[in-house]
């Protein structure tokens, strides 16, 4: 991608995170969402955001694990060019 605004929403697969992710997508942000255990929900949210015409990417990450967080950012950069 590499163009436009990119946001990361932790816990974006459900609850408040889901609504934040969808609002950012509605405002034309390309959105990465992280999840720990709610992979199916995260993928559903990505589908919703893609239907809004933005790029969306979900990545599994335990945000309490520094190695996983570092890898998450590598994946986000590779997928969304952030």
mmCIF file with all atom_site columns, C-alpha atoms in Angstrom:
data_model
loop_
_atom_site.group_PDB
_atom_site.id
_atom_site.type_symbol
_atom_site.label_atom_id
_atom_site.label_alt_id
_atom_site.label_comp_id
_atom_site.label_asym_id
_atom_site.label_entity_id
_atom_site.label_seq_id
_atom_site.pdbx_PDB_ins_code
_atom_site.Cartn_x
_atom_site.Cartn_y
_atom_site.Cartn_z
_atom_site.occupancy
_atom_site.B_iso_or_equiv
_atom_site.pdbx_formal_charge
_atom_site.auth_seq_id
_atom_site.auth_comp_id
_atom_site.auth_asym_id
_atom_site.auth_atom_id
_atom_site.pdbx_PDB_model_num
ATOM 1  C CA . UNK A 1 1  ? 0.000   0.000   0.000  1.00 0.00 ? 1  UNK A CA 1
ATOM 2  C CA . UNK A 1 2  ? 2.202   2.858   1.224  1.00 0.00 ? 2  UNK A CA 1
ATOM 3  C CA . UNK A 1 3  ? -0.308  5.586   0.424  1.00 0.00 ? 3  UNK A CA 1
ATOM 4  C CA . UNK A 1 4  ? -2.786  7.261   2.698  1.00 0.00 ? 4  UNK A CA 1
ATOM 5  C CA . UNK A 1 5  ? -3.227  7.120   6.409  1.00 0.00 ? 5  UNK A CA 1
ATOM 6  C CA . UNK A 1 6  ? -2.711  3.902   8.349  1.00 0.00 ? 6  UNK A CA 1
ATOM 7  C CA . UNK A 1 7  ? -3.933  3.092   11.856 1.00 0.00 ? 7  UNK A CA 1
ATOM 8  C CA . UNK A 1 8  ? -3.421  0.175   14.228 1.00 0.00 ? 8  UNK A CA 1
ATOM 9  C CA . UNK A 1 9  ? -6.250  -0.793  16.563 1.00 0.00 ? 9  UNK A CA 1
ATOM 10 C CA . UNK A 1 10 ? -5.431  -3.338  19.231 1.00 0.00 ? 10 UNK A CA 1
ATOM 11 C CA . UNK A 1 11 ? -8.350  -5.580  20.056 1.00 0.00 ? 11 UNK A CA 1
ATOM 12 C CA . UNK A 1 12 ? -10.041 -4.513  16.837 1.00 0.00 ? 12 UNK A CA 1
ATOM 13 C CA . UNK A 1 13 ? -11.999 -7.711  16.372 1.00 0.00 ? 13 UNK A CA 1
ATOM 14 C CA . UNK A 1 14 ? -14.746 -6.926  18.845 1.00 0.00 ? 14 UNK A CA 1
ATOM 15 C CA . UNK A 1 15 ? -16.225 -4.429  21.260 1.00 0.00 ? 15 UNK A CA 1
ATOM 16 C CA . UNK A 1 16 ? -14.955 -0.863  21.325 1.00 0.00 ? 16 UNK A CA 1
ATOM 17 C CA . UNK A 1 17 ? -11.942 -1.779  19.180 1.00 0.00 ? 17 UNK A CA 1
ATOM 18 C CA . UNK A 1 18 ? -14.233 -3.013  16.407 1.00 0.00 ? 18 UNK A CA 1
ATOM 19 C CA . UNK A 1 19 ? -16.185 0.241   16.393 1.00 0.00 ? 19 UNK A CA 1
ATOM 20 C CA . UNK A 1 20 ? -13.005 2.325   16.405 1.00 0.00 ? 20 UNK A CA 1
ATOM 21 C CA . UNK A 1 21 ? -11.607 0.303   13.489 1.00 0.00 ? 21 UNK A CA 1
ATOM 22 C CA . UNK A 1 22 ? -14.801 0.705   11.471 1.00 0.00 ? 22 UNK A CA 1
ATOM 23 C CA . UNK A 1 23 ? -14.932 4.448   12.160 1.00 0.00 ? 23 UNK A CA 1
ATOM 24 C CA . UNK A 1 24 ? -11.322 4.849   11.027 1.00 0.00 ? 24 UNK A CA 1
ATOM 25 C CA . UNK A 1 25 ? -12.107 2.912   7.854  1.00 0.00 ? 25 UNK A CA 1
ATOM 26 C CA . UNK A 1 26 ? -15.128 5.144   7.237  1.00 0.00 ? 26 UNK A CA 1
ATOM 27 C CA . UNK A 1 27 ? -12.731 8.098   7.502  1.00 0.00 ? 27 UNK A CA 1
ATOM 28 C CA . UNK A 1 28 ? -10.547 6.507   4.788  1.00 0.00 ? 28 UNK A CA 1
ATOM 29 C CA . UNK A 1 29 ? -7.786  5.110   7.004  1.00 0.00 ? 29 UNK A CA 1
ATOM 30 C CA . UNK A 1 30 ? -6.226  1.809   6.057  1.00 0.00 ? 30 UNK A CA 1
ATOM 31 C CA . UNK A 1 31 ? -6.498  -0.224  9.245  1.00 0.00 ? 31 UNK A CA 1
ATOM 32 C CA . UNK A 1 32 ? -4.509  -2.983  10.880 1.00 0.00 ? 32 UNK A CA 1
ATOM 33 C CA . UNK A 1 33 ? -6.176  -4.701  13.780 1.00 0.00 ? 33 UNK A CA 1
ATOM 34 C CA . UNK A 1 34 ? -4.530  -6.973  16.277 1.00 0.00 ? 34 UNK A CA 1
ATOM 35 C CA . UNK A 1 35 ? -6.228  -9.775  18.110 1.00 0.00 ? 35 UNK A CA 1
ATOM 36 C CA . UNK A 1 36 ? -5.152  -12.405 20.577 1.00 0.00 ? 36 UNK A CA 1
ATOM 37 C CA . UNK A 1 37 ? -7.894  -15.038 20.445 1.00 0.00 ? 37 UNK A CA 1
ATOM 38 C CA . UNK A 1 38 ? -10.771 -13.639 18.377 1.00 0.00 ? 38 UNK A CA 1
ATOM 39 C CA . UNK A 1 39 ? -9.399  -14.401 14.905 1.00 0.00 ? 39 UNK A CA 1
ATOM 40 C CA . UNK A 1 40 ? -12.735 -15.085 13.242 1.00 0.00 ? 40 UNK A CA 1
ATOM 41 C CA . UNK A 1 41 ? -14.177 -11.817 14.526 1.00 0.00 ? 41 UNK A CA 1
ATOM 42 C CA . UNK A 1 42 ? -11.058 -9.940  13.419 1.00 0.00 ? 42 UNK A CA 1
ATOM 43 C CA . UNK A 1 43 ? -11.342 -11.338 9.890  1.00 0.00 ? 43 UNK A CA 1
ATOM 44 C CA . UNK A 1 44 ? -15.029 -10.376 9.791  1.00 0.00 ? 44 UNK A CA 1
ATOM 45 C CA . UNK A 1 45 ? -14.145 -6.797  10.767 1.00 0.00 ? 45 UNK A CA 1
ATOM 46 C CA . UNK A 1 46 ? -11.473 -6.702  8.046  1.00 0.00 ? 46 UNK A CA 1
ATOM 47 C CA . UNK A 1 47 ? -14.078 -7.785  5.491  1.00 0.00 ? 47 UNK A CA 1
ATOM 48 C CA . UNK A 1 48 ? -16.375 -4.972  6.649  1.00 0.00 ? 48 UNK A CA 1
ATOM 49 C CA . UNK A 1 49 ? -13.582 -2.413  6.330  1.00 0.00 ? 49 UNK A CA 1
ATOM 50 C CA . UNK A 1 50 ? -12.588 -3.662  2.883  1.00 0.00 ? 50 UNK A CA 1
ATOM 51 C CA . UNK A 1 51 ? -16.184 -3.189  1.754  1.00 0.00 ? 51 UNK A CA 1
ATOM 52 C CA . UNK A 1 52 ? -15.706 0.465   2.718  1.00 0.00 ? 52 UNK A CA 1
ATOM 53 C CA . UNK A 1 53 ? -12.914 0.633   0.132  1.00 0.00 ? 53 UNK A CA 1
ATOM 54 C CA . UNK A 1 54 ? -9.835  0.620   2.364  1.00 0.00 ? 54 UNK A CA 1
ATOM 55 C CA . UNK A 1 55 ? -7.119  -1.931  2.950  1.00 0.00 ? 55 UNK A CA 1
ATOM 56 C CA . UNK A 1 56 ? -7.447  -3.864  6.185  1.00 0.00 ? 56 UNK A CA 1
ATOM 57 C CA . UNK A 1 57 ? -5.216  -6.427  7.803  1.00 0.00 ? 57 UNK A CA 1
ATOM 58 C CA . UNK A 1 58 ? -5.579  -8.546  10.946 1.00 0.00 ? 58 UNK A CA 1
ATOM 59 C CA . UNK A 1 59 ? -2.641  -9.948  12.856 1.00 0.00 ? 59 UNK A CA 1
ATOM 60 C CA . UNK A 1 60 ? -2.570  -12.212 15.888 1.00 0.00 ? 60 UNK A CA 1
ATOM 61 C CA . UNK A 1 61 ? -0.466  -10.708 18.650 1.00 0.00 ? 61 UNK A CA 1
ATOM 62 C CA . UNK A 1 62 ? -0.130  -10.950 22.407 1.00 0.00 ? 62 UNK A CA 1
ATOM 63 C CA . UNK A 1 63 ? 0.645   -7.294  23.095 1.00 0.00 ? 63 UNK A CA 1
ATOM 64 C CA . UNK A 1 64 ? 2.309   -8.227  26.390 1.00 0.00 ? 64 UNK A CA 1
ATOM 65 C CA . UNK A 1 65 ? 5.019   -10.053 24.404 1.00 0.00 ? 65 UNK A CA 1
ATOM 66 C CA . UNK A 1 66 ? 7.626   -7.607  22.993 1.00 0.00 ? 66 UNK A CA 1
ATOM 67 C CA . UNK A 1 67 ? 8.800   -10.069 20.328 1.00 0.00 ? 67 UNK A CA 1
ATOM 68 C CA . UNK A 1 68 ? 5.268   -10.543 19.029 1.00 0.00 ? 68 UNK A CA 1
ATOM 69 C CA . UNK A 1 69 ? 4.699   -6.785  19.001 1.00 0.00 ? 69 UNK A CA 1
ATOM 70 C CA . UNK A 1 70 ? 7.872   -6.236  16.958 1.00 0.00 ? 70 UNK A CA 1
ATOM 71 C CA . UNK A 1 71 ? 6.802   -8.941  14.491 1.00 0.00 ? 71 UNK A CA 1
ATOM 72 C CA . UNK A 1 72 ? 3.324   -7.406  14.292 1.00 0.00 ? 72 UNK A CA 1
ATOM 73 C CA . UNK A 1 73 ? 4.794   -4.104  13.102 1.00 0.00 ? 73 UNK A CA 1
ATOM 74 C CA . UNK A 1 74 ? 6.891   -5.914  10.486 1.00 0.00 ? 74 UNK A CA 1
ATOM 75 C CA . UNK A 1 75 ? 3.728   -7.591  9.195  1.00 0.00 ? 75 UNK A CA 1
ATOM 76 C CA . UNK A 1 76 ? 1.766   -4.340  9.189  1.00 0.00 ? 76 UNK A CA 1
ATOM 77 C CA . UNK A 1 77 ? 4.504   -2.567  7.249  1.00 0.00 ? 77 UNK A CA 1
ATOM 78 C CA . UNK A 1 78 ? 4.619   -5.413  4.754  1.00 0.00 ? 78 UNK A CA 1
ATOM 79 C CA . UNK A 1 79 ? 0.854   -5.437  4.258  1.00 0.00 ? 79 UNK A CA 1
ATOM 80 C CA . UNK A 1 80 ? -0.071  -1.766  4.544  1.00 0.00 ? 80 UNK A CA 1
ATOM 81 C CA . UNK A 1 81 ? 3.227   -0.008  3.943  1.00 0.00 ? 81 UNK A CA 1
ATOM 82 C CA . UNK A 1 82 ? 3.041   1.928   7.201  1.00 0.00 ? 82 UNK A CA 1
#
